[in-house]
Short mmCIF file of C-alpha atoms and ligand atoms in Angstrom, two decimals:
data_model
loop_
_atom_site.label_atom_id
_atom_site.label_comp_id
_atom_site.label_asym_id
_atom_site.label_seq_id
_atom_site.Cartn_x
_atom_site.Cartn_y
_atom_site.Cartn_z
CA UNK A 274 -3.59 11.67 -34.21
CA UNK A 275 0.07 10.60 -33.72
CA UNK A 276 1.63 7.53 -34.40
CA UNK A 277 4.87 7.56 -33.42
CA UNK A 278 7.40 4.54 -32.98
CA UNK A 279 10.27 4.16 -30.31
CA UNK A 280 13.01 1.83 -31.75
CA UNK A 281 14.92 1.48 -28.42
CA UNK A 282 18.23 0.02 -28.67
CA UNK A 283 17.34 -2.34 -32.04
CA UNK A 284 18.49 -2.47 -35.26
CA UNK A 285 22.16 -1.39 -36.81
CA UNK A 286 22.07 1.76 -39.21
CA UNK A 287 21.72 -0.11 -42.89
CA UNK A 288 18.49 -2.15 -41.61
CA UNK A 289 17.20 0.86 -39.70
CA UNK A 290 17.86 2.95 -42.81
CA UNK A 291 15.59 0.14 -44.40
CA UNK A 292 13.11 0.17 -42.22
CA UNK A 293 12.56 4.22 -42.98
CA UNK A 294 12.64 3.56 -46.43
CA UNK A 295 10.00 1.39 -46.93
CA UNK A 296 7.84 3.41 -44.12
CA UNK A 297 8.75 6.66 -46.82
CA UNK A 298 7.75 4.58 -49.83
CA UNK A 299 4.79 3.03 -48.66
CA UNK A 300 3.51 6.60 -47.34
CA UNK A 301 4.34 8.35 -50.82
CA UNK A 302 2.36 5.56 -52.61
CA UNK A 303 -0.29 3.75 -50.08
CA UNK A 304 -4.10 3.58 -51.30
CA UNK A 305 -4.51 5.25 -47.50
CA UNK A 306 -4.03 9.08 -47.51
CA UNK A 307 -4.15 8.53 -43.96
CA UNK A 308 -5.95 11.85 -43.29
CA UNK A 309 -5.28 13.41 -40.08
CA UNK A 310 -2.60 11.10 -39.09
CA UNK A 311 0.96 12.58 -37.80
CA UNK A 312 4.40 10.11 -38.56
CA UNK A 313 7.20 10.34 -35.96
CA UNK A 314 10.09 7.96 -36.00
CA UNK A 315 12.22 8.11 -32.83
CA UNK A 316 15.35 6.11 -33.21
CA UNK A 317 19.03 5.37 -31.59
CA UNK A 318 21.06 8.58 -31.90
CA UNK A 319 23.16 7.10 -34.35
CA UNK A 320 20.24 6.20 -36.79
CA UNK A 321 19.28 10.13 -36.72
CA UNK A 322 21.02 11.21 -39.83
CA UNK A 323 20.07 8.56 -42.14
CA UNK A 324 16.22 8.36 -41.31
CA UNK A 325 15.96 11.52 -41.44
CA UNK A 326 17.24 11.21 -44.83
CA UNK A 327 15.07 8.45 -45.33
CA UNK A 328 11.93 10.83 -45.04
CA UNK A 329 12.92 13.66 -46.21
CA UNK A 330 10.28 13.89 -48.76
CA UNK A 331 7.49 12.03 -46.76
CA UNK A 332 5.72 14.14 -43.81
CA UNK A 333 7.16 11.87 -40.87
CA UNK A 334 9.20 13.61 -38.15
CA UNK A 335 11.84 12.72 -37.04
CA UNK A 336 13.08 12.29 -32.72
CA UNK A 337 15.81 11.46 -30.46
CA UNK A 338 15.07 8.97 -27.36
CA UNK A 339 16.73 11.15 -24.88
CA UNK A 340 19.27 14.03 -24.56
CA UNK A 341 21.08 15.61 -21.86
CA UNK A 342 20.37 18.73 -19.91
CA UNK A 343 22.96 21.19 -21.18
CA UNK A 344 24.24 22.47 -24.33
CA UNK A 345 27.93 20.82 -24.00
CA UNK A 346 30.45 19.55 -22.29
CA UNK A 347 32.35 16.97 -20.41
CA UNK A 348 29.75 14.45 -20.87
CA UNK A 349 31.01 10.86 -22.28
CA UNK A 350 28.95 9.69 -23.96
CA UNK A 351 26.26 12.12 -24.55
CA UNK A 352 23.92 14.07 -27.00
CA UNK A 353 22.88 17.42 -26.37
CA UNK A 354 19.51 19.17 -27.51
CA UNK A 355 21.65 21.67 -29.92
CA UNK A 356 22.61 18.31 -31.49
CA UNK A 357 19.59 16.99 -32.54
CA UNK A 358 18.24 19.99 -33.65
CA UNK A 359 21.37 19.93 -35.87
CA UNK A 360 20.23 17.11 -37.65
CA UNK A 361 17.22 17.41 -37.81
CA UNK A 362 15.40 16.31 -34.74
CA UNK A 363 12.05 17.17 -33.94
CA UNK A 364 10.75 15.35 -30.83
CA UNK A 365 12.74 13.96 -28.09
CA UNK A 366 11.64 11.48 -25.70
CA UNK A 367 12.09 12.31 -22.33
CA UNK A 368 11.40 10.48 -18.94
CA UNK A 369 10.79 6.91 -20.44
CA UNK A 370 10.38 4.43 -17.73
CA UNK A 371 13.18 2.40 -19.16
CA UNK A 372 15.41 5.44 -18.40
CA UNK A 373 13.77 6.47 -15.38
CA UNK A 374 14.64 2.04 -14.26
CA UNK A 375 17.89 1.73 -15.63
CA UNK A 376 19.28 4.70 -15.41
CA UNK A 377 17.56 6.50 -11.99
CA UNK A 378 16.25 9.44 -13.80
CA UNK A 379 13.97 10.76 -11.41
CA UNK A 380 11.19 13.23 -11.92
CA UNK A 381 14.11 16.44 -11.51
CA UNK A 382 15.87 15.03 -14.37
CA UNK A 383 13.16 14.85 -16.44
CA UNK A 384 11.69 18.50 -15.97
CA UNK A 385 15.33 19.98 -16.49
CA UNK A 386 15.43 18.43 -20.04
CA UNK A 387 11.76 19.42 -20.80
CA UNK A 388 12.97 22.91 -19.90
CA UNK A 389 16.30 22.54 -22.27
CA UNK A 390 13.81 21.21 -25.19
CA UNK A 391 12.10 24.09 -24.81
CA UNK A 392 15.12 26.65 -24.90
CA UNK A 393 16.03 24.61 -28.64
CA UNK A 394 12.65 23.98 -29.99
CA UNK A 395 12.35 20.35 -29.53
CA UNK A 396 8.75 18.84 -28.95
CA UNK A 397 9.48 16.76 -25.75
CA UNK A 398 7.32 13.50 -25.28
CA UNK A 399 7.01 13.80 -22.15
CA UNK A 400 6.56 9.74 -20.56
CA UNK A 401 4.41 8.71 -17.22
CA UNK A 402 3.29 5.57 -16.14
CA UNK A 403 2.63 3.29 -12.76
CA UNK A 404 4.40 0.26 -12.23
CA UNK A 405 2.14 -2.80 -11.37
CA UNK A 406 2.71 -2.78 -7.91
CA UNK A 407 1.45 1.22 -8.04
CA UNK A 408 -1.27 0.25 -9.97
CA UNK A 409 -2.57 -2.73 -7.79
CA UNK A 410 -2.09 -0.43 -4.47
CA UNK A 411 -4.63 1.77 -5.98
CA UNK A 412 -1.48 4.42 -6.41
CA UNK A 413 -1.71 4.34 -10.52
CA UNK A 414 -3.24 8.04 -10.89
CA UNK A 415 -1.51 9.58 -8.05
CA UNK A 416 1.64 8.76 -9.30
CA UNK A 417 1.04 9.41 -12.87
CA UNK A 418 0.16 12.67 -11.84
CA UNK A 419 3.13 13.13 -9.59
CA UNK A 420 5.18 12.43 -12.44
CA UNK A 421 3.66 15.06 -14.68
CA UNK A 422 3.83 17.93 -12.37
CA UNK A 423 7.20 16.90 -11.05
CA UNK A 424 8.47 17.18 -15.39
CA UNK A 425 6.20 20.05 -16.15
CA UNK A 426 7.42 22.20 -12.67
CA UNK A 427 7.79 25.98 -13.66
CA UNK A 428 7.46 24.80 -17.10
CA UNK A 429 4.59 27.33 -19.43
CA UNK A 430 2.96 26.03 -22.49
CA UNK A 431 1.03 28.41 -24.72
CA UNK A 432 1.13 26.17 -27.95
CA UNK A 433 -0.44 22.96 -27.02
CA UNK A 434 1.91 21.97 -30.40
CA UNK A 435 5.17 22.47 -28.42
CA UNK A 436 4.31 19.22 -25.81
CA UNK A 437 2.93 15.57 -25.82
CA UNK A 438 2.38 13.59 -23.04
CA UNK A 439 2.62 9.64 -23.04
CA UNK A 440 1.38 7.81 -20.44
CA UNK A 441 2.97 3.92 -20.59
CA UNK A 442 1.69 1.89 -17.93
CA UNK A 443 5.26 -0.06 -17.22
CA UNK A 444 3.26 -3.39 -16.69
CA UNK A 445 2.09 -3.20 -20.37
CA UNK A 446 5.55 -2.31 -22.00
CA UNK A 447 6.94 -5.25 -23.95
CA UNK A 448 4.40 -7.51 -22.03
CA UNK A 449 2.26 -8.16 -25.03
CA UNK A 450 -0.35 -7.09 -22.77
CA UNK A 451 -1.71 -3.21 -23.29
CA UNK A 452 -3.90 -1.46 -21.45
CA UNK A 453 -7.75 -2.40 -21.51
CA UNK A 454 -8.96 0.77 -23.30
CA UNK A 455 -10.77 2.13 -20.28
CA UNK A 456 -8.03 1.80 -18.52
CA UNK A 457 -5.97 4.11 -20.63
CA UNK A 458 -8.91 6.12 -20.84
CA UNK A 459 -9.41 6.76 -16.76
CA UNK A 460 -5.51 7.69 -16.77
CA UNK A 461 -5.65 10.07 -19.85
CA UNK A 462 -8.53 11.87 -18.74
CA UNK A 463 -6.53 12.18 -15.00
CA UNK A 464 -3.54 13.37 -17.04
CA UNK A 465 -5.72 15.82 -19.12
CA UNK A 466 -7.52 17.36 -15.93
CA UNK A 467 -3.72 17.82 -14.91
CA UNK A 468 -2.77 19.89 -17.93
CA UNK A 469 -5.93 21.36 -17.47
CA UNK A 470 -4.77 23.02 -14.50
CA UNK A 471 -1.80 24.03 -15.01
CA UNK A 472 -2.55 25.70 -18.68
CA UNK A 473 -6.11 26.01 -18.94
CA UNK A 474 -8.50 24.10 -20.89
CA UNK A 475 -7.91 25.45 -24.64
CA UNK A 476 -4.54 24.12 -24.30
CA UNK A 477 -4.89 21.15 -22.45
CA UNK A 478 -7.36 19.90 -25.03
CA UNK A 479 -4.92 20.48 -27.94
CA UNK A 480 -1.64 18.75 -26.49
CA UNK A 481 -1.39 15.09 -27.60
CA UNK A 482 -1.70 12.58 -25.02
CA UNK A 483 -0.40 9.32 -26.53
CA UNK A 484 -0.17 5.86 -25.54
CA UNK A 485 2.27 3.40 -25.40
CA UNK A 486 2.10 -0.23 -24.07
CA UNK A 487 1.99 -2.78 -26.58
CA UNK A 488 0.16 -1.09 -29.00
CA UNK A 489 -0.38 -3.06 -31.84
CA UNK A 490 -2.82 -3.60 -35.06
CA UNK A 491 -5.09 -5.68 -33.19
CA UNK A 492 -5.76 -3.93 -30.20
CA UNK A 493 -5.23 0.00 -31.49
CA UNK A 494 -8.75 0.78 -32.58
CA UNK A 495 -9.94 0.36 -29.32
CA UNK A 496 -7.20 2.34 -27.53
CA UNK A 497 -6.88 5.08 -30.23
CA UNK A 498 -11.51 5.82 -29.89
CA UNK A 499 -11.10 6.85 -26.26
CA UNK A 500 -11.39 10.48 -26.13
CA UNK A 501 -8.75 11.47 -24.61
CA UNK A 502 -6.48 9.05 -26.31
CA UNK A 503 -4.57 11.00 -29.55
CA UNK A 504 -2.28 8.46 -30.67
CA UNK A 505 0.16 6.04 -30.20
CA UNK A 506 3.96 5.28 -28.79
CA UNK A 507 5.06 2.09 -30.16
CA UNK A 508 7.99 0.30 -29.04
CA UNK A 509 8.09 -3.52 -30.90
CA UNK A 510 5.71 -2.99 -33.63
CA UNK A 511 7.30 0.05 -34.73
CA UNK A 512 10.05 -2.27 -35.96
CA UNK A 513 8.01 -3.42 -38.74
CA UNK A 514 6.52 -1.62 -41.53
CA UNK A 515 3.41 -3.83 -41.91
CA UNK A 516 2.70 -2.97 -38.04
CA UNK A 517 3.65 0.34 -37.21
CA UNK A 518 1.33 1.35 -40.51
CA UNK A 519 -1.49 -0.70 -39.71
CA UNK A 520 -1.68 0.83 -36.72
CA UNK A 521 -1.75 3.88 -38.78
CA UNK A 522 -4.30 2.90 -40.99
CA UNK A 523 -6.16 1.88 -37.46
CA UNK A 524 -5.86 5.89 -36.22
CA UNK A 525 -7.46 6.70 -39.70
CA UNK A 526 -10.56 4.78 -39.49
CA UNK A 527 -11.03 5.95 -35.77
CA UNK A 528 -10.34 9.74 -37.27
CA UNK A 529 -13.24 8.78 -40.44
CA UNK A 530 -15.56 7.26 -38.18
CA UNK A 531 -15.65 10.44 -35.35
CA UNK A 532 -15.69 13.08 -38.33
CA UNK A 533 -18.80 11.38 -40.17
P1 13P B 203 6.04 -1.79 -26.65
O1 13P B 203 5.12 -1.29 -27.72
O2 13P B 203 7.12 -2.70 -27.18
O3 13P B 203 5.29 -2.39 -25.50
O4 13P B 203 6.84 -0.52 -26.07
C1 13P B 203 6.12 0.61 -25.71
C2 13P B 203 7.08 1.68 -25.37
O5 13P B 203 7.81 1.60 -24.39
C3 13P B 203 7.15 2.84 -26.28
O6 13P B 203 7.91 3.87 -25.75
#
């Protein structure tokens, strides 16, 4: 299970250098060993350096929300994948709807970058998700799986470790309003039939398919028991320790209650 939080564009370095320390000290000393649960912090580039230092000596990885397609260049104001594995980096985020909105990236984009993640190592977190308007035209799985293929084109996974998928239904992102947990399910299992597919079933089973969509305490156990739901990306309740680890604590009594 994977609980990983996406800070967006919050926070300046000393509080987000904070916020990792307490996550770090809380995991070296919690009453929860939280068995079978995998850490991932994915902050603002800037951040990178000191939350990585952070939890350095705490099992938490450590991502970037985006990067560009090459190695270097005449860029302004970019990052490049040879970057973030220079500090560190372990994920990167690719494809997030907020990007895909704001900034145009289109499905082309997004499977160029998966392919430069995989030329440096990076894990990409690869993101999907229908719009409301998709969804209530009956276009929510056709489109999520449009958007998969169209960032997994000519890509081949043999280690189900080197990708995650995260489908984020746009209408539930900041909305306060996730996903009912069948919901997720239906578009997880569509998403896992994809991957299926394209790299048979023994990997397809094995690559984490998280989701994201305000995710929080309250409402995790429910999302994180569906079957083909491994985990979590968490945009606001990442941004506080209490949350983003009881949402934790969440994935480990779903992981107890399936292994007794
Ligand atoms: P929220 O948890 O704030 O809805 O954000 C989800 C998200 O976009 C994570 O990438």
């Amino acid at each position: 299970m994977l609980i990983a939080g996406n800070w967006k564009m919050n926070m300046d370095v000393p509080e987000g250098r904070a916020l990792a320390q307490v996550i770090a000290d809380r995991l070296s000393t919690h009453s929860h060993s939280f068995d079978g649960v995998d850490f991932a912090i994915c902050p603002p580039f800037v951040h990178l350096q000191s939350v990585i230092d952070a939890v350095d000596s705490v099992p938490v990885a450590v991502g970037a929300q985006d990067m560009h397609a090459e190695d270097e260049g005449a860029y302004t104001g970019d990052v490049s994948a040879p970057m973030l594995t220079s500090v560190g980096c372990h994920y990167v985020i690719l494809g997030h709807s907020e990007r895909r909105e704001y900034y145009d990236e289109t499905d082309a984009d997004v499977n160029r970058k998966v392919k430069q993640a995989q030329v440096h190592d990076l894990v990409p977190i690869v993101c999907v998700g229908e719009t409301l308007e998709q969804r209530e035209s009956g276009e929510a799985a056709s489109v999520v799986r449009a958007q998969v293929d169209g960032a997994l084109a000519d890509v081949s996974i043999e280690d189900p470790g080197g990708l995650v998928v995260a489908y984020e239904p746009v209408w539930a992102i900041g909305t306060g309003e996730s996903a009912a947990p069948e919901q997720a399910q239906e578009m997880h299992a569509v998403i896992r039939g994809d991957l299926t597919e394209r790299y048979g079933a023994a990997v397809a089973a094995n690559v984490p398919l998280l989701y994201g969509g305000s995710m929080k305490p309250h409402n995790a156990y429910g999302l994180l028991s569906q079957p083909d739901i491994d985990g979590g990306l968490i945009g606001s309740a990442s941004l506080q320790a209490d949350r983003f680890l009881g949402i934790a604590e969440e994935a480990e009594s779903v992981l107890k209650e399936t292994t007794s």
